[in-house]
Amino acid sequence: MIRTSFCILVVLVIFDFPVIESQSLKSDGTHSARFPTPSRDFVEHAALNCRRQSAILTDFGAIGDGKTSNTKAFREAIRNLTSRAGDGGSQLIVPKGKWLTGSFNLTSHFTLHIKEGATILASQDESEYPMLQVLPSYRDTRFASLIYGSNLTDVVIAGDKGTINGQGKSWWAKYRNGGFKSIQRPMLIEIQSSENVQISNINLIDSPMWSIHPVYCRNVIIKGVKISNPIDSANTDGINPVGRPIEMLLIRRFSCIAPNGAGIAMGSEMSGGIKGVRMEDVTLHNTQSAIKIETAMGRGGYVQNVWARRFTIKTSKYVFLMTGSHKPIPRDGNIPKAKPVVTNINFRDITGENVSTSAKLEGMKSNPFTGVCMSNVSISLSPNASKQQFHCMDIVGESRSVKPQPCSLLPDKHPGVRFECTFPTEKIPIENVVLKRCAGHVF
Ligand SMILES: *[C@@H]1O[C@H](CO)[C@@H](O)[C@H](O)[C@H]1NC(C)=O
Ligand SMILES: *[C@@H]1O[C@H](CO)[C@@H](O)[C@H](O)[C@H]1NC(C)=O
Ligand SMILES: *[C@@H]1O[C@H](CO)[C@@H](O)[C@H](O)[C@H]1NC(C)=O
Ligand SMILES: *[C@@H]1O[C@H](CO)[C@@H](O)[C@H](O)[C@H]1NC(C)=O
Ligand SMILES: *[C@@H]1O[C@H](CO)[C@@H](O)[C@H](O)[C@H]1NC(C)=O
Ligand SMILES: *[C@@H]1O[C@H](CO)[C@@H](O)[C@H](O)[C@H]1NC(C)=O
């Protein structure tokens, strides 16, 4: 799994929406040919697919006063729209207001559109979150997320700057008091075993646990998302994708503040492996570590083919943190000799400012991390920076133009020859996805 902490995310994957699909929508599904003009009932967003059928949450008796429970309304609305989704897909519009609700499930060929000024407020009543089965990667049973979906195809959560507020405070407090022994708290959004998933233009705040958790999904686009959780909240990762393995992940135009965590972390859970991660144009302010890879003997799996470029890092304890001595998996399935493989990890065009320690790179004794490459890295130090800037153990790699002077395990292997760490030039398929502009009136 790859984690991003308390974050202001800009793009996880891709953009551009030159295709215009415009129609006037009625909640009975008919649509007029008239080109719509913006008004109170006008909805607009960019999405993988536009929908023919539309309904507004208030059609199902919802009350947006922030106090009345709308759990039944959300569930009934989606049940109703599921039956109509076969005819060109369906969407549920959440209008301006504060809509208190417990957990509900999404459906296929469906869009949840959260309008500007609309807030979906998560219920703090545990009985409103069904219990779900354990995932193979975790030992805990779990509450369903506030917004959950599994075995879906073509599902969109597209805001128009709408908000999902997890009201996590009571969950964090109970967790800190040992209240959830072997139960995972709810995520805000979890989509499992699904494909063609989009989450865009929404604000997520105060999640009980992680904010966005795509599990075993294919073709996921997360863009224009702003996530904020208080620094003293408990384990509230921003985006935490899990795959079998994670492959072809692109993180770009991403910025993040995470004083107690990493800007971007890979591991320690891997669900098999992490392979082919591109990261570019990333800005991190005040992180404990900027980029972290962590694993341990017994966890198995791999992290391979990671490319990072154009990072701007301001105030960080570590810029590069790699460790093979993270805690082992605390469960029965732990195979003590399962060696994780960490190889081909590339960092280039990176600047750091006000940094305490540039790098701590520690592989495993009989199992070094290999192919670690750093080029064009320039780090300036904080007034109380440590004397030793590179801590290296059990790694194999090389470097070029790195300041401060890197450790001897990262020698310049090509003196006198032009050299930079690699970054792939070919695009991955999801970069070619073009979002459509979906706009229309809802009566
Ligand atoms: C639910 O869907 C049916 C059509 O399948 C429709 O006739 C009915 O009005 C819908 N209910 C609401 C509250 O919109
Ligand atoms: C959502 O789906 C899961 C199974 O996929 C189920 O266990 C859960 O009860 C459903 N939630 C609701 C609110 O129906
Ligand atoms: C969902 O998909 C998973 C994995 O493909 C499968 O094991 C599970 O039975 C499916 N669940 C449902 C409700 O179809
Ligand atoms: C080095 O990285 C900086 C960004 O940190 C970039 O502006 C510059 O062009 C890079 N230099 C080379 C030679 O690639
Ligand atoms: C530099 O980092 C220290 C923490 O190491 C922090 O207290 C200080 O505010 C930072 N200075 C600037 C100018 O950001
Ligand atoms: C000094 O450095 C440590 C890390 O080595 C850091 O945690 C601390 O915030 C720094 N303090 C100041 C005042 O810069």
Coordinates of C-alpha atoms and ligand atoms in Angstrom, one line a residue:
M1 CA 0.0 0.0 0.0
I2 CA 1.0 3.5 -0.6
R3 CA 0.1 6.2 1.9
T4 CA -0.2 9.9 1.7
S5 CA -0.7 11.8 4.9
F6 CA -2.9 14.7 5.8
C7 CA -2.9 16.1 2.4
I8 CA -3.9 18.7 0.0
L9 CA -3.9 16.5 -3.0
V10 CA -4.0 17.9 -6.4
V11 CA -3.8 15.0 -8.9
L12 CA -3.3 11.4 -8.3
V13 CA -4.0 10.6 -11.9
I14 CA -4.9 12.6 -15.0
F15 CA -7.1 15.3 -16.5
D16 CA -8.1 17.5 -19.5
F17 CA -11.7 17.4 -20.5
P18 CA -12.2 18.8 -24.0
V19 CA -15.2 16.6 -24.8
I20 CA -18.5 18.4 -24.1
E21 CA -21.5 16.3 -23.3
S22 CA -24.3 18.6 -22.4
Q23 CA -27.9 17.8 -21.7
S24 CA -30.8 18.9 -19.6
L25 CA -31.8 16.3 -17.1
K26 CA -35.0 15.6 -15.3
S27 CA -35.3 13.4 -12.4
D28 CA -37.6 11.1 -14.3
G29 CA -34.8 10.5 -16.7
T30 CA -36.0 12.3 -19.8
H31 CA -33.8 15.0 -21.1
S32 CA -34.5 18.0 -23.3
A33 CA -32.4 19.1 -26.1
R34 CA -32.1 22.6 -24.8
F35 CA -28.6 23.8 -24.0
P36 CA -28.7 24.7 -20.3
T37 CA -27.9 28.0 -18.8
P38 CA -26.4 28.0 -15.3
S39 CA -28.9 28.3 -12.5
R40 CA -29.7 27.0 -9.1
D41 CA -30.6 23.6 -10.6
F42 CA -27.6 23.4 -12.9
V43 CA -25.0 20.7 -12.2
E44 CA -21.7 20.4 -13.9
H45 CA -18.6 18.3 -13.5
A46 CA -16.0 16.4 -15.4
A47 CA -16.4 12.6 -15.3
L48 CA -15.5 9.3 -16.9
N49 CA -19.1 9.1 -18.0
C50 CA -22.2 11.3 -17.9
R51 CA -25.5 9.9 -16.7
R52 CA -29.0 9.9 -18.2
Q53 CA -30.9 9.3 -15.0
S54 CA -30.8 11.8 -12.2
A55 CA -32.3 12.3 -8.8
I56 CA -31.9 14.8 -6.0
L57 CA -31.4 13.6 -2.4
T58 CA -34.4 15.6 -1.3
D59 CA -36.7 13.4 -3.6
F60 CA -36.2 10.7 -0.9
G61 CA -37.2 12.8 2.0
A62 CA -33.8 14.0 3.1
I63 CA -33.5 17.0 5.4
G64 CA -30.3 19.0 5.3
D65 CA -30.3 20.5 8.7
G66 CA -27.2 18.7 10.0
K67 CA -29.2 16.9 12.7
T68 CA -31.8 14.7 11.0
S69 CA -30.5 11.3 10.0
N70 CA -30.6 10.8 6.2
T71 CA -29.3 7.3 6.3
K72 CA -32.6 5.9 5.0
A73 CA -32.8 8.6 2.3
F74 CA -29.3 7.9 0.9
R75 CA -29.8 4.1 0.9
E76 CA -33.2 4.4 -0.7
A77 CA -32.0 6.9 -3.3
I78 CA -29.2 4.6 -4.4
R79 CA -31.5 1.5 -4.3
N80 CA -33.9 3.4 -6.6
L81 CA -31.1 4.7 -8.9
T82 CA -29.6 1.2 -9.1
S83 CA -32.8 0.0 -10.7
R84 CA -32.6 2.8 -13.2
A85 CA -28.8 2.7 -13.9
G86 CA -29.2 0.3 -16.8
D87 CA -30.7 3.1 -18.9
G88 CA -27.6 5.3 -19.5
G89 CA -26.4 5.3 -15.9
S90 CA -27.7 7.3 -13.0
Q91 CA -26.6 10.1 -10.6
L92 CA -27.6 11.3 -7.2
I93 CA -27.2 15.0 -6.6
V94 CA -26.5 16.1 -3.1
P95 CA -27.7 19.8 -2.9
K96 CA -26.5 22.6 -0.7
G97 CA -27.1 21.7 3.0
K98 CA -25.7 19.5 5.8
W99 CA -26.7 15.9 5.3
L100 CA -26.2 13.7 8.3
T101 CA -25.9 10.0 7.4
G102 CA -24.5 6.6 8.3
S103 CA -22.8 4.3 5.9
F104 CA -24.2 3.7 2.4
N105 CA -23.1 1.7 -0.6
L106 CA -22.6 3.0 -4.2
T107 CA -23.6 1.1 -7.3
S108 CA -22.3 0.7 -10.8
H109 CA -22.7 3.2 -13.7
F110 CA -23.4 5.8 -11.0
T111 CA -22.3 9.2 -10.0
L112 CA -22.6 10.8 -6.6
H113 CA -22.4 14.5 -7.2
I114 CA -21.8 16.7 -4.2
K115 CA -22.7 20.4 -5.0
E116 CA -20.8 23.4 -3.7
G117 CA -22.2 24.2 -0.2
A118 CA -23.2 20.6 0.3
T119 CA -21.7 18.7 3.2
I120 CA -22.2 15.0 3.8
L121 CA -21.8 14.6 7.6
A122 CA -20.8 11.2 8.9
S123 CA -23.0 9.9 11.7
Q124 CA -21.1 9.2 15.0
D125 CA -23.5 6.3 15.8
E126 CA -21.5 3.1 15.3
S127 CA -24.6 1.1 14.6
E128 CA -25.0 3.0 11.4
Y129 CA -21.8 1.3 10.0
P130 CA -22.2 -2.4 9.1
M131 CA -19.3 -4.7 10.0
L132 CA -17.4 -6.0 7.0
Q133 CA -15.2 -9.0 6.5
V134 CA -11.5 -8.9 7.2
L135 CA -9.2 -8.0 4.3
P136 CA -6.4 -10.5 3.7
S137 CA -3.8 -7.8 4.4
Y138 CA -5.2 -7.0 7.9
R139 CA -6.0 -8.9 11.0
D140 CA -8.8 -6.6 12.0
T141 CA -12.5 -6.7 11.2
R142 CA -13.7 -3.3 10.2
F143 CA -16.6 -1.0 10.0
A144 CA -17.8 -0.2 6.5
S145 CA -16.7 3.1 5.3
L146 CA -19.1 6.0 5.3
I147 CA -19.2 5.7 1.5
Y148 CA -18.5 2.1 0.4
G149 CA -18.6 0.2 -2.8
S150 CA -17.5 -3.3 -3.8
N151 CA -17.5 -5.2 -7.1
L152 CA -18.5 -2.1 -9.1
T153 CA -17.7 -0.8 -12.4
D154 CA -17.9 2.8 -13.6
V155 CA -18.4 4.7 -10.3
V156 CA -17.8 8.4 -9.9
I157 CA -17.8 10.6 -6.8
A158 CA -17.5 14.1 -8.3
G159 CA -18.0 17.2 -6.3
D160 CA -18.3 20.7 -7.3
K161 CA -16.2 21.5 -4.2
G162 CA -18.6 19.7 -2.0
T163 CA -17.5 18.3 1.4
I164 CA -17.5 15.0 3.2
N165 CA -17.0 15.6 6.9
G166 CA -16.2 12.4 8.9
Q167 CA -16.7 14.0 12.3
G168 CA -13.9 11.9 13.5
K169 CA -13.3 13.4 16.9
S170 CA -15.3 10.8 18.9
W171 CA -13.7 7.9 17.0
W172 CA -10.2 9.2 17.6
A173 CA -10.9 9.7 21.3
K174 CA -12.4 6.2 21.7
Y175 CA -9.4 4.7 19.7
R176 CA -6.9 6.5 22.0
N177 CA -8.7 5.1 25.0
G178 CA -8.2 1.5 23.6
G179 CA -11.8 1.4 22.5
F180 CA -11.3 -0.4 19.2
K181 CA -9.2 -3.5 20.1
S182 CA -9.4 -5.4 16.8
I183 CA -11.8 -3.4 14.8
Q184 CA -10.8 -0.8 12.2
R185 CA -12.6 2.5 12.4
P186 CA -14.5 3.6 9.3
M187 CA -12.8 5.2 6.3
L188 CA -14.5 8.1 4.5
I189 CA -14.5 6.4 1.1
E190 CA -13.5 2.8 0.5
I191 CA -14.0 1.2 -2.9
Q192 CA -13.1 -2.5 -3.2
S193 CA -12.6 -4.9 -6.1
S194 CA -13.9 -2.4 -8.6
E195 CA -12.8 -0.8 -11.8
N196 CA -13.1 2.6 -13.5
V197 CA -13.4 4.6 -10.4
Q198 CA -13.1 8.4 -10.2
I199 CA -13.0 10.6 -7.1
S200 CA -12.7 14.3 -7.8
N201 CA -13.2 17.9 -6.7
I202 CA -14.2 17.3 -3.2
N203 CA -13.0 18.2 0.3
L204 CA -12.6 15.5 2.9
I205 CA -12.2 16.5 6.5
D206 CA -11.9 14.8 9.9
S207 CA -12.0 11.2 8.8
P208 CA -12.5 8.6 11.6
M209 CA -9.5 6.7 10.0
W210 CA -8.0 6.9 6.5
S211 CA -9.7 9.2 4.0
I212 CA -9.7 7.4 0.7
H213 CA -8.9 3.7 0.5
P214 CA -9.2 2.0 -3.0
V215 CA -8.7 -1.7 -2.4
Y216 CA -7.9 -4.2 -5.3
C217 CA -9.3 -1.7 -7.9
R218 CA -8.3 -1.1 -11.5
N219 CA -8.3 2.2 -13.3
V220 CA -8.6 4.7 -10.5
I221 CA -8.4 8.4 -11.0
I222 CA -8.3 10.7 -7.9
K223 CA -7.9 14.4 -8.7
G224 CA -8.6 17.8 -7.3
V225 CA -9.1 16.4 -3.8
K226 CA -8.3 18.3 -0.7
I227 CA -7.9 16.3 2.5
S228 CA -7.5 17.8 5.9
N229 CA -7.3 16.0 9.3
P230 CA -5.9 17.6 12.5
I231 CA -2.3 16.9 13.3
D232 CA -3.4 15.3 16.5
S233 CA -5.9 12.9 14.9
A234 CA -5.2 9.2 15.0
N235 CA -3.9 7.4 11.9
T236 CA -5.8 9.5 9.3
D237 CA -3.9 8.8 6.1
G238 CA -4.9 10.8 3.1
I239 CA -5.0 8.4 0.2
N240 CA -4.1 4.8 0.8
P241 CA -4.4 2.6 -2.3
V242 CA -3.9 -1.2 -2.0
G243 CA -3.5 -3.4 -4.9
R244 CA -2.5 -7.0 -5.7
P245 CA 0.1 -5.6 -6.5
I246 CA 0.0 -1.8 -6.8
E247 CA 1.0 -1.2 -10.4
M248 CA 1.4 1.8 -12.7
L249 CA 0.6 4.4 -10.1
L250 CA 1.1 8.1 -11.0
I251 CA 1.2 10.8 -8.3
R252 CA 1.5 14.3 -9.7
R253 CA 0.8 17.9 -8.7
F254 CA 0.5 16.8 -5.1
S255 CA 1.1 18.9 -2.0
C256 CA 1.1 17.9 1.6
I257 CA 1.7 18.9 5.2
A258 CA 2.4 16.0 7.5
P259 CA 4.4 17.0 10.6
N260 CA 4.1 13.5 12.2
G261 CA 4.3 11.4 9.1
A262 CA 5.6 11.0 5.6
G263 CA 4.5 13.0 2.5
I264 CA 4.5 9.8 0.5
A265 CA 5.0 6.4 2.1
M266 CA 5.4 2.9 0.5
G267 CA 4.9 -0.1 2.8
S268 CA 4.9 -1.4 5.3
E269 CA 1.8 -3.3 4.2
M270 CA 2.3 -4.5 0.6
S271 CA -0.5 -6.9 -0.3
G272 CA 2.1 -8.6 -2.5
G273 CA 4.0 -5.7 -4.0
I274 CA 4.4 -2.2 -5.3
K275 CA 5.7 -1.9 -8.8
G276 CA 6.0 1.1 -11.2
V277 CA 5.3 4.2 -9.2
R278 CA 5.9 7.6 -10.9
M279 CA 5.8 10.7 -8.8
E280 CA 6.4 14.2 -10.1
D281 CA 5.8 17.9 -9.2
V282 CA 5.3 17.3 -5.5
T283 CA 5.5 20.0 -2.9
L284 CA 5.9 19.0 0.8
H285 CA 5.9 21.4 3.7
N286 CA 6.7 20.3 7.2
T287 CA 6.9 16.5 7.0
Q288 CA 8.7 14.1 9.3
S289 CA 10.0 12.4 6.2
A290 CA 9.3 13.4 2.6
I291 CA 9.5 10.0 0.9
K292 CA 9.5 6.8 3.0
I293 CA 9.8 3.1 2.1
E294 CA 9.4 0.8 5.0
T295 CA 9.4 -2.9 5.3
A296 CA 10.7 -5.8 7.5
M297 CA 11.9 -9.3 7.3
G298 CA 8.9 -11.6 7.2
R299 CA 6.7 -9.2 5.3
G300 CA 7.8 -10.5 1.9
G301 CA 6.6 -8.8 -1.3
Y302 CA 8.5 -6.1 -3.1
V303 CA 8.9 -2.4 -3.9
Q304 CA 10.4 -2.0 -7.3
N305 CA 10.7 0.5 -10.1
V306 CA 10.0 3.7 -8.2
W307 CA 10.7 7.1 -10.0
A308 CA 10.5 10.4 -8.3
R309 CA 11.3 13.8 -9.8
R310 CA 10.7 17.5 -9.2
F311 CA 10.1 17.5 -5.5
T312 CA 10.3 20.7 -3.5
I313 CA 10.6 20.0 0.2
K314 CA 10.5 22.6 2.9
T315 CA 11.2 21.7 6.5
S316 CA 11.6 18.0 7.0
K317 CA 13.4 15.8 9.5
Y318 CA 14.3 13.4 6.7
V319 CA 14.1 13.8 3.0
F320 CA 14.8 10.1 2.1
L321 CA 13.9 7.5 4.6
M322 CA 14.2 3.8 3.8
T323 CA 14.1 1.1 6.4
G324 CA 14.1 -2.7 6.5
S325 CA 13.6 -2.9 10.2
H326 CA 10.0 -1.7 10.5
K327 CA 7.9 -3.8 12.9
P328 CA 7.0 -7.3 11.6
I329 CA 3.4 -8.1 10.9
P330 CA 1.6 -8.7 14.2
R331 CA -0.4 -11.7 13.0
D332 CA -0.3 -15.5 12.7
G333 CA 0.4 -15.5 9.0
N334 CA 3.8 -14.0 9.4
I335 CA 6.4 -16.1 7.6
P336 CA 9.7 -15.1 9.4
K337 CA 11.9 -15.8 6.4
A338 CA 9.8 -14.0 3.7
K339 CA 12.3 -11.5 2.4
P340 CA 10.9 -8.3 0.9
V341 CA 12.7 -7.1 -2.2
V342 CA 13.4 -3.3 -2.6
T343 CA 15.1 -2.4 -5.9
N344 CA 15.3 0.2 -8.6
I345 CA 14.4 3.3 -6.6
N346 CA 15.2 6.6 -8.4
F347 CA 15.2 10.1 -7.1
R348 CA 16.1 13.1 -9.2
D349 CA 15.7 16.9 -9.4
I350 CA 14.9 17.4 -5.8
T351 CA 15.4 20.4 -3.6
G352 CA 15.1 20.4 0.2
E353 CA 15.3 23.3 2.6
N354 CA 15.6 23.4 6.4
V355 CA 16.2 19.7 6.6
S356 CA 17.6 18.0 9.7
T357 CA 18.9 14.8 8.1
S358 CA 19.1 14.3 4.4
A359 CA 18.8 10.5 4.3
K360 CA 18.5 7.4 6.4
L361 CA 18.8 4.4 4.0
E362 CA 18.9 1.1 5.8
G363 CA 18.3 -2.2 4.1
M364 CA 18.5 -5.6 5.6
K365 CA 21.8 -7.4 6.4
S366 CA 21.4 -10.5 4.2
N367 CA 19.0 -8.6 1.9
P368 CA 20.2 -5.2 0.8
F369 CA 18.1 -2.6 -1.0
T370 CA 19.5 -2.4 -4.5
G371 CA 19.5 0.0 -7.4
V372 CA 19.1 3.1 -5.3
C373 CA 19.8 6.2 -7.5
M374 CA 19.9 9.9 -6.6
S375 CA 20.8 12.7 -9.0
N376 CA 20.5 16.5 -9.0
V377 CA 19.5 16.7 -5.4
S378 CA 20.2 19.8 -3.4
I379 CA 19.4 20.0 0.2
S380 CA 20.0 22.9 2.6
L381 CA 20.1 22.2 6.3
S382 CA 18.2 23.5 9.3
P383 CA 20.2 25.4 11.9
N384 CA 20.3 22.4 14.2
A385 CA 20.9 19.8 11.5
S386 CA 22.7 16.6 12.4
K387 CA 26.4 16.3 11.6
Q388 CA 26.0 13.1 9.7
Q389 CA 23.7 13.7 6.8
F390 CA 23.6 10.3 5.1
H391 CA 23.1 7.2 7.2
C392 CA 23.5 4.2 4.9
M393 CA 23.5 0.5 5.6
D394 CA 22.9 -2.5 3.4
I395 CA 22.1 -0.6 0.3
V396 CA 23.6 -0.7 -3.2
G397 CA 23.3 2.3 -5.5
E398 CA 24.8 5.3 -7.1
S399 CA 24.6 9.1 -7.2
R400 CA 25.4 12.2 -9.2
S401 CA 25.3 15.9 -8.2
V402 CA 24.0 15.3 -4.7
K403 CA 24.4 17.9 -1.9
P404 CA 25.3 17.3 0.9
Q405 CA 27.9 14.7 0.0
P406 CA 26.2 11.3 0.0
C407 CA 27.5 8.2 1.7
S408 CA 30.1 5.9 0.1
L409 CA 27.4 3.3 -0.7
L410 CA 26.1 5.8 -3.3
P411 CA 29.2 6.5 -5.4
D412 CA 29.3 8.3 -8.7
K413 CA 29.8 5.3 -11.0
H414 CA 30.1 7.3 -14.2
P415 CA 32.5 10.2 -13.5
G416 CA 33.0 12.4 -16.6
V417 CA 30.0 11.0 -18.4
R418 CA 26.6 12.7 -18.5
F419 CA 24.3 10.8 -16.1
E420 CA 20.9 11.2 -14.4
C421 CA 18.7 8.7 -12.7
T422 CA 16.0 7.3 -14.9
F423 CA 12.4 8.5 -15.2
P424 CA 10.2 6.7 -17.8
T425 CA 9.3 8.6 -20.9
E426 CA 6.4 6.4 -22.0
K427 CA 2.9 7.2 -20.7
I428 CA 0.9 4.7 -18.8
P429 CA -2.6 4.0 -20.2
I430 CA -4.6 5.9 -17.6
E431 CA -2.8 9.1 -18.7
N432 CA -4.8 8.9 -22.0
V433 CA -8.2 8.9 -20.3
V434 CA -10.2 12.0 -21.2
L435 CA -12.9 13.1 -18.8
K436 CA -16.2 14.3 -20.3
R437 CA -17.9 17.5 -19.3
C438 CA -21.2 16.5 -17.8
A439 CA -23.7 19.4 -17.4
G440 CA -27.4 19.8 -17.2
H441 CA -30.4 21.0 -15.3
V442 CA -32.1 18.9 -12.8
F443 CA -35.8 19.6 -12.3
Ligands
LIG1 C1 -37.9 5.4 -7.8 O1 -37.8 4.8 -9.1 C2 -39.0 4.6 -9.8 C3 -38.7 4.1 -11.2 O2 -38.0 2.9 -11.1 C4 -39.8 5.9 -9.9 O3 -41.1 5.7 -10.5 C5 -40.0 6.5 -8.5 O4 -40.6 7.7 -8.6 C6 -38.7 6.7 -7.8 N1 -38.8 7.2 -6.5 C7 -38.4 8.4 -6.1 C8 -38.7 8.8 -4.7 O5 -37.9 9.1 -6.9
LIG2 C1 -22.7 -2.7 1.7 O1 -22.2 -3.8 1.1 C2 -21.6 -4.7 1.9 C3 -21.1 -6.0 1.2 O2 -20.6 -5.6 0.0 C4 -22.5 -5.2 3.0 O3 -21.9 -6.0 3.9 C5 -23.1 -4.0 3.7 O4 -24.1 -4.4 4.6 C6 -23.7 -3.0 2.7 N1 -24.1 -1.8 3.4 C7 -25.4 -1.4 3.4 C8 -25.7 -0.1 4.1 O5 -26.3 -2.0 2.8
LIG3 C1 -16.7 -9.4 -5.2 O1 -15.5 -9.7 -5.9 C2 -14.6 -10.6 -5.1 C3 -13.3 -10.6 -5.8 O2 -13.5 -10.7 -7.2 C4 -15.3 -11.9 -4.8 O3 -14.5 -12.7 -4.1 C5 -16.6 -11.7 -4.1 O4 -17.3 -12.9 -4.0 C6 -17.5 -10.7 -4.9 N1 -18.6 -10.3 -4.0 C7 -19.8 -10.2 -4.5 C8 -20.9 -9.8 -3.5 O5 -20.1 -10.4 -5.7
LIG4 C1 18.0 20.0 -11.3 O1 16.8 20.1 -10.6 C2 16.2 21.3 -10.6 C3 14.9 21.2 -9.8 O2 15.2 20.8 -8.5 C4 15.8 21.7 -12.0 O3 15.3 23.0 -12.0 C5 17.1 21.7 -12.8 O4 16.8 21.9 -14.2 C6 17.7 20.3 -12.7 N1 19.0 20.3 -13.4 C7 19.3 19.4 -14.4 C8 20.6 19.5 -15.0 O5 18.5 18.6 -14.7
LIG5 C1 13.0 24.9 10.2 O1 12.7 23.7 10.8 C2 12.5 23.8 12.2 C3 12.3 22.4 12.7 O2 13.4 21.6 12.5 C4 11.3 24.6 12.5 O3 11.1 24.8 13.9 C5 11.5 26.0 11.9 O4 10.3 26.8 12.0 C6 11.8 25.9 10.4 N1 12.2 27.2 9.8 C7 11.6 27.7 8.8 C8 12.2 29.0 8.3 O5 10.7 27.1 8.2
LIG6 C1 16.1 20.1 15.9 O1 16.2 18.9 15.2 C2 15.3 17.9 15.5 C3 15.6 16.7 14.7 O2 16.9 16.3 14.8 C4 13.9 18.4 15.3 O3 13.0 17.4 15.7 C5 13.7 19.7 16.1 O4 12.4 20.2 15.8 C6 14.7 20.7 15.7 N1 14.5 21.9 16.6 C7 14.6 23.1 16.1 C8 14.3 24.2 17.1 O5 15.0 23.4 15.0

